[in-house]
Short mmCIF file of N, CA, C and O in Angstrom, two decimals:
data_model
loop_
_atom_site.label_atom_id
_atom_site.label_comp_id
_atom_site.label_asym_id
_atom_site.label_seq_id
_atom_site.Cartn_x
_atom_site.Cartn_y
_atom_site.Cartn_z
N MET L 191 -3.39 38.78 -58.21
CA MET L 191 -3.17 38.22 -56.92
C MET L 191 -3.96 36.92 -56.81
O MET L 191 -5.14 36.87 -57.03
N SER L 192 -3.37 35.86 -56.44
CA SER L 192 -4.04 34.59 -56.33
C SER L 192 -4.00 34.13 -54.88
O SER L 192 -3.09 34.46 -54.14
N THR L 193 -4.99 33.39 -54.53
CA THR L 193 -5.03 32.88 -53.16
C THR L 193 -4.70 31.40 -53.18
O THR L 193 -5.10 30.67 -54.08
N ALA L 194 -4.01 30.99 -52.20
CA ALA L 194 -3.63 29.58 -52.10
C ALA L 194 -4.80 28.77 -51.56
O ALA L 194 -5.48 29.20 -50.63
N SER L 195 -5.04 27.61 -52.10
CA SER L 195 -6.12 26.74 -51.66
C SER L 195 -5.69 26.02 -50.39
O SER L 195 -4.57 25.55 -50.28
N THR L 196 -6.62 25.93 -49.43
CA THR L 196 -6.31 25.23 -48.19
C THR L 196 -6.82 23.80 -48.22
O THR L 196 -6.62 23.05 -47.30
N ARG L 197 -7.50 23.42 -49.29
CA ARG L 197 -8.01 22.06 -49.42
C ARG L 197 -6.91 21.14 -49.91
O ARG L 197 -6.07 21.52 -50.71
N LEU L 198 -6.98 19.92 -49.45
CA LEU L 198 -6.02 18.93 -49.89
C LEU L 198 -6.41 18.41 -51.27
O LEU L 198 -7.59 18.37 -51.60
N PRO L 199 -5.49 18.02 -52.05
CA PRO L 199 -5.83 17.45 -53.37
C PRO L 199 -6.69 16.20 -53.20
O PRO L 199 -6.47 15.41 -52.29
N GLU L 200 -7.70 16.04 -54.08
CA GLU L 200 -8.61 14.91 -54.03
C GLU L 200 -7.84 13.60 -54.21
O GLU L 200 -6.93 13.50 -55.02
N SER L 201 -8.21 12.55 -53.47
CA SER L 201 -7.67 11.20 -53.54
C SER L 201 -6.19 11.08 -53.24
O SER L 201 -5.60 10.06 -53.51
N ARG L 202 -5.58 12.08 -52.77
CA ARG L 202 -4.15 11.99 -52.53
C ARG L 202 -3.83 11.46 -51.14
O ARG L 202 -2.90 10.71 -50.96
N TYR L 203 -4.66 11.84 -50.17
CA TYR L 203 -4.39 11.46 -48.78
C TYR L 203 -5.47 10.56 -48.18
O TYR L 203 -5.52 10.36 -46.98
N GLY L 204 -6.39 10.03 -48.98
CA GLY L 204 -7.46 9.19 -48.45
C GLY L 204 -8.64 10.01 -47.98
O GLY L 204 -8.71 11.22 -48.19
N ARG L 205 -9.55 9.36 -47.34
CA ARG L 205 -10.75 10.05 -46.86
C ARG L 205 -10.42 10.93 -45.66
O ARG L 205 -9.57 10.60 -44.85
N SER L 206 -11.18 12.00 -45.55
CA SER L 206 -11.01 12.85 -44.36
C SER L 206 -11.73 12.19 -43.19
O SER L 206 -12.56 11.31 -43.35
N SER L 207 -11.42 12.63 -42.00
CA SER L 207 -12.05 12.05 -40.81
C SER L 207 -13.55 12.36 -40.77
O SER L 207 -14.34 11.58 -40.23
N ASP L 208 -13.98 13.48 -41.34
CA ASP L 208 -15.41 13.80 -41.38
C ASP L 208 -16.17 12.81 -42.25
O ASP L 208 -17.27 12.40 -41.91
N GLU L 209 -15.61 12.42 -43.38
CA GLU L 209 -16.28 11.46 -44.24
C GLU L 209 -16.38 10.10 -43.56
O GLU L 209 -17.39 9.41 -43.67
N ARG L 210 -15.35 9.69 -42.84
CA ARG L 210 -15.40 8.42 -42.11
C ARG L 210 -16.45 8.48 -41.00
O ARG L 210 -17.19 7.53 -40.78
N ALA L 211 -16.52 9.59 -40.30
CA ALA L 211 -17.51 9.75 -39.23
C ALA L 211 -18.93 9.73 -39.79
O ALA L 211 -19.83 9.12 -39.20
N ASP L 212 -19.14 10.39 -40.94
CA ASP L 212 -20.46 10.39 -41.57
C ASP L 212 -20.88 8.98 -41.95
O ASP L 212 -22.02 8.58 -41.74
N ARG L 213 -19.97 8.21 -42.51
CA ARG L 213 -20.29 6.84 -42.92
C ARG L 213 -20.61 5.98 -41.69
O ARG L 213 -21.56 5.20 -41.69
N THR L 214 -19.84 6.14 -40.62
CA THR L 214 -20.08 5.38 -39.39
C THR L 214 -21.45 5.74 -38.80
O THR L 214 -22.19 4.85 -38.38
N LEU L 215 -21.79 7.02 -38.80
CA LEU L 215 -23.10 7.43 -38.27
C LEU L 215 -24.24 6.88 -39.12
O LEU L 215 -25.28 6.48 -38.58
N LYS L 216 -24.07 6.83 -40.42
CA LYS L 216 -25.11 6.27 -41.29
C LYS L 216 -25.31 4.78 -41.00
O LYS L 216 -26.43 4.29 -40.95
N ILE L 217 -24.23 4.05 -40.81
CA ILE L 217 -24.33 2.62 -40.52
C ILE L 217 -24.99 2.39 -39.17
O ILE L 217 -25.89 1.56 -39.03
N VAL L 218 -24.56 3.13 -38.16
CA VAL L 218 -25.14 3.00 -36.81
C VAL L 218 -26.63 3.35 -36.84
O VAL L 218 -27.46 2.66 -36.26
N GLY L 219 -26.99 4.42 -37.56
CA GLY L 219 -28.40 4.82 -37.66
C GLY L 219 -29.24 3.76 -38.36
O GLY L 219 -30.37 3.47 -37.95
N ALA L 220 -28.71 3.15 -39.43
CA ALA L 220 -29.44 2.11 -40.14
C ALA L 220 -29.65 0.88 -39.26
O ALA L 220 -30.73 0.28 -39.24
N VAL L 221 -28.63 0.49 -38.49
CA VAL L 221 -28.75 -0.67 -37.61
C VAL L 221 -29.75 -0.39 -36.49
O VAL L 221 -30.62 -1.23 -36.20
N LEU L 222 -29.68 0.77 -35.87
CA LEU L 222 -30.63 1.11 -34.80
C LEU L 222 -32.06 1.20 -35.34
O LEU L 222 -33.01 0.76 -34.68
N GLY L 223 -32.23 1.75 -36.54
CA GLY L 223 -33.55 1.83 -37.15
C GLY L 223 -34.13 0.44 -37.41
O GLY L 223 -35.31 0.20 -37.18
N ALA L 224 -33.28 -0.49 -37.88
CA ALA L 224 -33.74 -1.85 -38.13
C ALA L 224 -34.13 -2.54 -36.82
O ALA L 224 -35.13 -3.28 -36.77
N VAL L 225 -33.38 -2.32 -35.75
CA VAL L 225 -33.69 -2.93 -34.45
C VAL L 225 -35.02 -2.39 -33.91
O VAL L 225 -35.86 -3.15 -33.43
N VAL L 226 -35.23 -1.09 -34.00
CA VAL L 226 -36.48 -0.48 -33.52
C VAL L 226 -37.66 -1.00 -34.33
O VAL L 226 -38.71 -1.35 -33.78
N LEU L 227 -37.49 -1.10 -35.65
CA LEU L 227 -38.56 -1.61 -36.50
C LEU L 227 -38.89 -3.07 -36.16
O LEU L 227 -40.06 -3.45 -36.10
N ALA L 228 -37.88 -3.87 -35.89
CA ALA L 228 -38.09 -5.27 -35.51
C ALA L 228 -38.83 -5.36 -34.17
O ALA L 228 -39.73 -6.19 -34.01
N LEU L 229 -38.48 -4.53 -33.20
CA LEU L 229 -39.15 -4.53 -31.90
C LEU L 229 -40.62 -4.12 -32.02
O LEU L 229 -41.49 -4.72 -31.39
N VAL L 230 -40.89 -3.09 -32.81
CA VAL L 230 -42.27 -2.66 -33.01
C VAL L 230 -43.08 -3.77 -33.66
O VAL L 230 -44.21 -4.06 -33.26
N GLY L 231 -42.52 -4.43 -34.65
CA GLY L 231 -43.21 -5.54 -35.30
C GLY L 231 -43.47 -6.69 -34.35
O GLY L 231 -44.55 -7.29 -34.36
N TYR L 232 -42.50 -7.01 -33.50
CA TYR L 232 -42.63 -8.10 -32.53
C TYR L 232 -43.76 -7.82 -31.54
O TYR L 232 -44.63 -8.66 -31.30
N PHE L 233 -43.76 -6.61 -30.97
CA PHE L 233 -44.79 -6.27 -29.99
C PHE L 233 -46.17 -6.14 -30.65
O PHE L 233 -47.17 -6.51 -30.05
N ALA L 234 -46.23 -5.63 -31.86
CA ALA L 234 -47.51 -5.52 -32.56
C ALA L 234 -48.08 -6.91 -32.84
O ALA L 234 -49.29 -7.14 -32.66
N TYR L 235 -47.25 -7.84 -33.24
CA TYR L 235 -47.72 -9.21 -33.50
C TYR L 235 -48.27 -9.84 -32.22
O TYR L 235 -49.33 -10.44 -32.22
N HIS L 236 -47.56 -9.70 -31.13
CA HIS L 236 -48.01 -10.32 -29.89
C HIS L 236 -49.23 -9.61 -29.30
O HIS L 236 -50.04 -10.24 -28.63
N TYR L 237 -49.38 -8.33 -29.54
CA TYR L 237 -50.55 -7.61 -29.03
C TYR L 237 -51.78 -7.92 -29.86
O TYR L 237 -52.85 -8.20 -29.33
N VAL L 238 -51.65 -7.89 -31.18
CA VAL L 238 -52.80 -8.09 -32.06
C VAL L 238 -53.01 -9.56 -32.37
O VAL L 238 -54.11 -10.08 -32.29
N GLY L 239 -51.95 -10.26 -32.73
CA GLY L 239 -52.08 -11.63 -33.18
C GLY L 239 -52.38 -12.62 -32.08
O GLY L 239 -53.02 -13.63 -32.32
N GLN L 240 -51.96 -12.37 -30.88
CA GLN L 240 -52.14 -13.32 -29.79
C GLN L 240 -53.39 -13.06 -28.96
O GLN L 240 -53.73 -13.86 -28.11
N ASN L 241 -54.04 -11.92 -29.18
CA ASN L 241 -55.24 -11.61 -28.41
C ASN L 241 -56.42 -12.37 -29.00
O ASN L 241 -56.86 -12.10 -30.10
N LYS L 242 -56.95 -13.36 -28.27
CA LYS L 242 -58.00 -14.22 -28.78
C LYS L 242 -59.39 -13.69 -28.46
O LYS L 242 -60.36 -14.21 -28.96
N ILE L 243 -59.48 -12.68 -27.61
CA ILE L 243 -60.78 -12.12 -27.23
C ILE L 243 -60.71 -10.60 -27.36
O ILE L 243 -59.78 -9.96 -26.87
N SER L 244 -61.70 -10.04 -28.03
CA SER L 244 -61.82 -8.58 -28.09
C SER L 244 -63.29 -8.24 -27.91
O SER L 244 -64.17 -9.06 -28.19
N ALA L 245 -63.56 -7.05 -27.44
CA ALA L 245 -64.95 -6.67 -27.16
C ALA L 245 -65.14 -5.18 -27.43
O ALA L 245 -64.18 -4.44 -27.59
N GLU L 246 -66.41 -4.80 -27.44
CA GLU L 246 -66.77 -3.41 -27.68
C GLU L 246 -68.05 -3.11 -26.90
O GLU L 246 -68.98 -3.91 -26.90
N VAL L 247 -68.08 -1.95 -26.25
CA VAL L 247 -69.29 -1.51 -25.56
C VAL L 247 -70.19 -0.86 -26.62
O VAL L 247 -69.80 0.11 -27.25
N ILE L 248 -71.37 -1.43 -26.81
CA ILE L 248 -72.31 -0.89 -27.79
C ILE L 248 -73.10 0.27 -27.17
O ILE L 248 -73.20 1.33 -27.77
N GLU L 249 -73.65 0.04 -25.99
CA GLU L 249 -74.39 1.09 -25.27
C GLU L 249 -74.46 0.72 -23.80
O GLU L 249 -74.17 -0.41 -23.42
N PHE L 250 -74.83 1.69 -22.98
CA PHE L 250 -75.01 1.41 -21.55
C PHE L 250 -76.14 2.26 -21.02
O PHE L 250 -76.49 3.30 -21.58
N ASP L 251 -76.73 1.79 -19.92
CA ASP L 251 -77.82 2.48 -19.25
C ASP L 251 -77.47 2.57 -17.77
O ASP L 251 -77.41 1.54 -17.09
N ALA L 252 -77.23 3.77 -17.29
CA ALA L 252 -76.80 3.97 -15.90
C ALA L 252 -78.01 4.13 -14.99
O ALA L 252 -78.93 4.88 -15.29
N GLY L 253 -78.00 3.37 -13.89
CA GLY L 253 -79.03 3.48 -12.86
C GLY L 253 -78.40 3.96 -11.56
O GLY L 253 -77.22 4.32 -11.51
N LYS L 254 -79.17 3.94 -10.48
CA LYS L 254 -78.65 4.42 -9.20
C LYS L 254 -77.64 3.47 -8.58
O LYS L 254 -76.68 3.91 -7.96
N THR L 255 -77.84 2.15 -8.72
CA THR L 255 -76.94 1.19 -8.09
C THR L 255 -76.31 0.21 -9.07
O THR L 255 -75.62 -0.71 -8.65
N SER L 256 -76.55 0.41 -10.36
CA SER L 256 -75.95 -0.48 -11.36
C SER L 256 -75.92 0.19 -12.72
O SER L 256 -76.62 1.18 -12.96
N VAL L 257 -75.12 -0.39 -13.60
CA VAL L 257 -75.05 0.06 -14.98
C VAL L 257 -75.23 -1.17 -15.86
O VAL L 257 -74.51 -2.16 -15.72
N LYS L 258 -76.23 -1.12 -16.75
CA LYS L 258 -76.44 -2.22 -17.70
C LYS L 258 -75.63 -1.90 -18.95
O LYS L 258 -75.78 -0.84 -19.54
N VAL L 259 -74.77 -2.85 -19.33
CA VAL L 259 -73.85 -2.63 -20.45
C VAL L 259 -74.13 -3.67 -21.54
O VAL L 259 -74.12 -4.86 -21.28
N HIS L 260 -74.38 -3.17 -22.75
CA HIS L 260 -74.53 -4.05 -23.92
C HIS L 260 -73.13 -4.24 -24.50
O HIS L 260 -72.53 -3.31 -25.01
N LEU L 261 -72.64 -5.47 -24.40
CA LEU L 261 -71.26 -5.79 -24.76
C LEU L 261 -71.26 -6.76 -25.94
O LEU L 261 -71.99 -7.75 -25.93
N GLU L 262 -70.47 -6.45 -26.95
CA GLU L 262 -70.30 -7.36 -28.08
C GLU L 262 -68.88 -7.92 -28.01
O GLU L 262 -67.90 -7.18 -28.06
N VAL L 263 -68.80 -9.26 -27.87
CA VAL L 263 -67.51 -9.93 -27.70
C VAL L 263 -67.23 -10.77 -28.94
O VAL L 263 -68.09 -11.51 -29.41
N ARG L 264 -66.01 -10.65 -29.48
CA ARG L 264 -65.54 -11.48 -30.59
C ARG L 264 -64.36 -12.29 -30.10
O ARG L 264 -63.44 -11.74 -29.49
N LYS L 265 -64.39 -13.61 -30.37
CA LYS L 265 -63.33 -14.47 -29.86
C LYS L 265 -63.16 -15.66 -30.79
O LYS L 265 -64.00 -15.92 -31.65
N ASP L 266 -62.06 -16.37 -30.61
CA ASP L 266 -61.84 -17.61 -31.35
C ASP L 266 -62.78 -18.67 -30.82
O ASP L 266 -63.15 -18.67 -29.64
N ALA L 267 -63.18 -19.60 -31.70
CA ALA L 267 -64.06 -20.70 -31.27
C ALA L 267 -63.35 -21.53 -30.21
O ALA L 267 -62.20 -21.91 -30.36
N GLY L 268 -64.04 -21.77 -29.12
CA GLY L 268 -63.46 -22.57 -28.04
C GLY L 268 -62.59 -21.78 -27.08
O GLY L 268 -62.19 -22.31 -26.05
N ALA L 269 -62.28 -20.54 -27.38
CA ALA L 269 -61.45 -19.74 -26.47
C ALA L 269 -62.29 -19.29 -25.29
O ALA L 269 -63.50 -19.08 -25.40
N SER L 270 -61.66 -19.15 -24.14
CA SER L 270 -62.36 -18.65 -22.97
C SER L 270 -61.52 -17.56 -22.33
O SER L 270 -60.30 -17.53 -22.48
N GLY L 271 -62.20 -16.67 -21.63
CA GLY L 271 -61.50 -15.57 -20.99
C GLY L 271 -62.48 -14.64 -20.33
O GLY L 271 -63.63 -15.01 -20.08
N TYR L 272 -62.03 -13.43 -20.07
CA TYR L 272 -62.88 -12.46 -19.38
C TYR L 272 -62.59 -11.05 -19.87
O TYR L 272 -61.51 -10.76 -20.40
N CYS L 273 -63.59 -10.19 -19.70
CA CYS L 273 -63.46 -8.77 -20.03
C CYS L 273 -63.72 -7.97 -18.76
O CYS L 273 -64.60 -8.32 -17.97
N THR L 274 -62.96 -6.92 -18.56
CA THR L 274 -63.08 -6.08 -17.38
C THR L 274 -63.77 -4.77 -17.74
O THR L 274 -63.35 -4.07 -18.66
N LEU L 275 -64.84 -4.46 -17.00
CA LEU L 275 -65.59 -3.22 -17.18
C LEU L 275 -65.49 -2.38 -15.92
O LEU L 275 -65.37 -2.92 -14.82
N ARG L 276 -65.59 -1.07 -16.08
CA ARG L 276 -65.66 -0.19 -14.90
C ARG L 276 -66.62 0.95 -15.18
O ARG L 276 -66.88 1.30 -16.32
N SER L 277 -67.10 1.54 -14.09
CA SER L 277 -67.98 2.68 -14.17
C SER L 277 -67.43 3.77 -13.26
O SER L 277 -66.84 3.47 -12.21
N GLN L 278 -67.61 5.01 -13.68
CA GLN L 278 -67.15 6.15 -12.89
C GLN L 278 -68.31 7.08 -12.60
O GLN L 278 -69.26 7.18 -13.38
N ALA L 279 -68.20 7.77 -11.47
CA ALA L 279 -69.19 8.77 -11.11
C ALA L 279 -68.90 10.06 -11.89
O ALA L 279 -67.89 10.18 -12.58
N GLU L 280 -69.77 11.01 -11.75
CA GLU L 280 -69.59 12.29 -12.43
C GLU L 280 -68.30 12.98 -11.98
O GLU L 280 -67.66 13.68 -12.75
N SER L 281 -67.89 12.74 -10.74
CA SER L 281 -66.66 13.35 -10.21
C SER L 281 -65.40 12.70 -10.76
O SER L 281 -64.30 13.20 -10.57
N GLY L 282 -65.54 11.53 -11.41
CA GLY L 282 -64.38 10.80 -11.93
C GLY L 282 -63.95 9.65 -11.05
O GLY L 282 -63.09 8.86 -11.42
N ALA L 283 -64.55 9.53 -9.87
CA ALA L 283 -64.21 8.43 -8.96
C ALA L 283 -64.80 7.12 -9.49
O ALA L 283 -65.91 7.10 -10.03
N GLU L 284 -64.05 6.06 -9.33
CA GLU L 284 -64.53 4.75 -9.77
C GLU L 284 -65.57 4.24 -8.78
O GLU L 284 -65.32 4.16 -7.58
N VAL L 285 -66.74 3.87 -9.30
CA VAL L 285 -67.81 3.38 -8.44
C VAL L 285 -68.16 1.92 -8.69
O VAL L 285 -68.96 1.34 -7.96
N GLY L 286 -67.55 1.31 -9.69
CA GLY L 286 -67.80 -0.10 -9.95
C GLY L 286 -66.78 -0.67 -10.93
O GLY L 286 -66.35 0.01 -11.86
N ARG L 287 -66.40 -1.93 -10.68
CA ARG L 287 -65.47 -2.65 -11.56
C ARG L 287 -65.77 -4.13 -11.42
O ARG L 287 -65.96 -4.63 -10.32
N ALA L 288 -65.81 -4.83 -12.55
CA ALA L 288 -66.10 -6.27 -12.50
C ALA L 288 -65.55 -6.95 -13.74
O ALA L 288 -65.37 -6.32 -14.79
N ASP L 289 -65.26 -8.24 -13.59
CA ASP L 289 -64.84 -9.09 -14.70
C ASP L 289 -66.02 -9.96 -15.12
O ASP L 289 -66.73 -10.50 -14.27
N PHE L 290 -66.22 -10.11 -16.42
CA PHE L 290 -67.28 -10.94 -16.95
C PHE L 290 -66.66 -12.01 -17.83
O PHE L 290 -65.89 -11.70 -18.74
N ARG L 291 -66.96 -13.29 -17.53
CA ARG L 291 -66.36 -14.43 -18.24
C ARG L 291 -67.14 -14.75 -19.51
O ARG L 291 -68.36 -14.63 -19.55
N PHE L 292 -66.37 -15.17 -20.53
CA PHE L 292 -66.96 -15.60 -21.79
C PHE L 292 -66.24 -16.87 -22.22
O PHE L 292 -65.02 -16.92 -22.26
N ASP L 293 -67.02 -17.90 -22.51
CA ASP L 293 -66.44 -19.15 -23.00
C ASP L 293 -67.45 -19.83 -23.91
O ASP L 293 -68.53 -19.29 -24.16
N GLY L 294 -67.12 -20.97 -24.43
CA GLY L 294 -68.00 -21.69 -25.34
C GLY L 294 -67.45 -21.66 -26.75
O GLY L 294 -66.36 -21.16 -27.01
N ASP L 295 -68.24 -22.21 -27.69
CA ASP L 295 -67.79 -22.32 -29.07
C ASP L 295 -68.20 -21.14 -29.95
O ASP L 295 -67.72 -21.02 -31.07
N ALA L 296 -69.07 -20.29 -29.47
CA ALA L 296 -69.52 -19.15 -30.27
C ALA L 296 -68.36 -18.18 -30.51
O ALA L 296 -67.54 -17.94 -29.63
N THR L 297 -68.30 -17.61 -31.72
CA THR L 297 -67.23 -16.66 -32.03
C THR L 297 -67.68 -15.22 -31.82
O THR L 297 -66.84 -14.32 -31.77
N ARG L 298 -68.98 -14.99 -31.73
CA ARG L 298 -69.51 -13.65 -31.48
C ARG L 298 -70.60 -13.76 -30.43
O ARG L 298 -71.54 -14.53 -30.58
N ILE L 299 -70.45 -13.00 -29.36
CA ILE L 299 -71.41 -13.03 -28.26
C ILE L 299 -71.93 -11.62 -28.06
O ILE L 299 -71.15 -10.68 -27.87
N ASP L 300 -73.24 -11.46 -28.12
CA ASP L 300 -73.91 -10.18 -27.85
C ASP L 300 -74.64 -10.34 -26.54
O ASP L 300 -75.59 -11.13 -26.44
N LYS L 301 -74.20 -9.62 -25.51
CA LYS L 301 -74.76 -9.87 -24.18
C LYS L 301 -74.92 -8.55 -23.42
O LYS L 301 -74.09 -7.65 -23.55
N VAL L 302 -75.97 -8.46 -22.62
CA VAL L 302 -76.16 -7.33 -21.72
C VAL L 302 -75.77 -7.80 -20.33
O VAL L 302 -76.34 -8.75 -19.81
N VAL L 303 -74.76 -7.16 -19.75
CA VAL L 303 -74.29 -7.52 -18.42
C VAL L 303 -74.61 -6.37 -17.47
O VAL L 303 -74.74 -5.22 -17.88
N THR L 304 -74.74 -6.69 -16.19
CA THR L 304 -75.06 -5.69 -15.17
C THR L 304 -73.84 -5.49 -14.28
O THR L 304 -73.37 -6.43 -13.64
N LEU L 305 -73.37 -4.27 -14.24
CA LEU L 305 -72.24 -3.88 -13.40
C LEU L 305 -72.79 -3.16 -12.19
O LEU L 305 -73.38 -2.09 -12.30
N ARG L 306 -72.65 -3.76 -11.01
CA ARG L 306 -73.14 -3.13 -9.78
C ARG L 306 -72.20 -2.00 -9.37
O ARG L 306 -70.99 -2.13 -9.47
N THR L 307 -72.79 -0.91 -8.88
CA THR L 307 -72.01 0.27 -8.50
C THR L 307 -72.32 0.66 -7.06
O THR L 307 -73.39 0.33 -6.53
N THR L 308 -71.39 1.38 -6.44
CA THR L 308 -71.58 1.84 -5.06
C THR L 308 -72.39 3.12 -5.01
O THR L 308 -72.95 3.46 -3.96
N SER L 309 -72.46 3.87 -6.10
CA SER L 309 -73.29 5.06 -6.21
C SER L 309 -73.62 5.25 -7.69
O SER L 309 -73.27 4.42 -8.51
N GLN L 310 -74.26 6.36 -8.02
CA GLN L 310 -74.68 6.62 -9.40
C GLN L 310 -73.47 6.63 -10.34
O GLN L 310 -72.56 7.43 -10.19
N GLY L 311 -73.46 5.73 -11.30
CA GLY L 311 -72.40 5.71 -12.30
C GLY L 311 -72.83 6.47 -13.53
O GLY L 311 -74.00 6.45 -13.91
N THR L 312 -71.89 7.14 -14.18
CA THR L 312 -72.23 7.91 -15.38
C THR L 312 -71.54 7.36 -16.63
O THR L 312 -71.80 7.84 -17.72
N THR L 313 -70.65 6.38 -16.49
CA THR L 313 -69.94 5.82 -17.63
C THR L 313 -69.90 4.31 -17.53
O THR L 313 -70.11 3.74 -16.46
N ALA L 314 -69.61 3.70 -18.66
CA ALA L 314 -69.29 2.27 -18.71
C ALA L 314 -68.10 2.16 -19.65
O ALA L 314 -68.18 2.48 -20.82
N GLU L 315 -66.98 1.71 -19.12
CA GLU L 315 -65.74 1.68 -19.88
C GLU L 315 -65.18 0.26 -19.90
O GLU L 315 -65.10 -0.40 -18.88
N LEU L 316 -64.82 -0.19 -21.09
CA LEU L 316 -64.18 -1.50 -21.25
C LEU L 316 -62.68 -1.30 -21.04
O LEU L 316 -62.03 -0.58 -21.79
N LEU L 317 -62.14 -1.93 -19.99
CA LEU L 317 -60.72 -1.79 -19.70
C LEU L 317 -59.86 -2.76 -20.51
O LEU L 317 -58.71 -2.47 -20.79
N GLY L 318 -60.44 -3.89 -20.89
CA GLY L 318 -59.68 -4.85 -21.69
C GLY L 318 -60.23 -6.25 -21.54
O GLY L 318 -61.01 -6.55 -20.64
N CYS L 319 -59.78 -7.12 -22.47
CA CYS L 319 -60.17 -8.53 -22.43
C CYS L 319 -58.92 -9.38 -22.44
O CYS L 319 -57.92 -9.02 -23.07
N HIS L 320 -58.99 -10.51 -21.74
CA HIS L 320 -57.84 -11.41 -21.61
C HIS L 320 -58.30 -12.84 -21.79
O HIS L 320 -59.34 -13.22 -21.26
N SER L 321 -57.53 -13.62 -22.51
CA SER L 321 -57.86 -15.03 -22.66
C SER L 321 -57.15 -15.85 -21.58
O SER L 321 -56.14 -15.43 -21.04
N ASP L 322 -57.73 -17.00 -21.28
CA ASP L 322 -57.14 -17.88 -20.26
C ASP L 322 -55.94 -18.63 -20.81
O ASP L 322 -55.76 -18.90 -21.92
#
């Protein structure tokens, strides 16, 4: 007893619709992947490459009405801008926020700044730096 094959003979009727759909999906996926990769590269370049000022909080000392923050700033020579710092209370409420300007020809600035607070601050957080 033999069973009849339900498959079409190879190459006789062209590609099946499933093979065409698979090829179309592969092409669409490759194009979308390339677009996403290009967008990520574009935004990464503008975020990292265009930022002329960066900083880091080295240490801080919290007092009752202020927080002294040791800030290390790295920037391009001649670039000017500001860094934003904030302090929070133990409850998480913001008790102080201020912008500190940095300019001049130095490429590395090590400075202790004083952030005034409305009550006891327990943190010193660098929110970001922006060039003019």
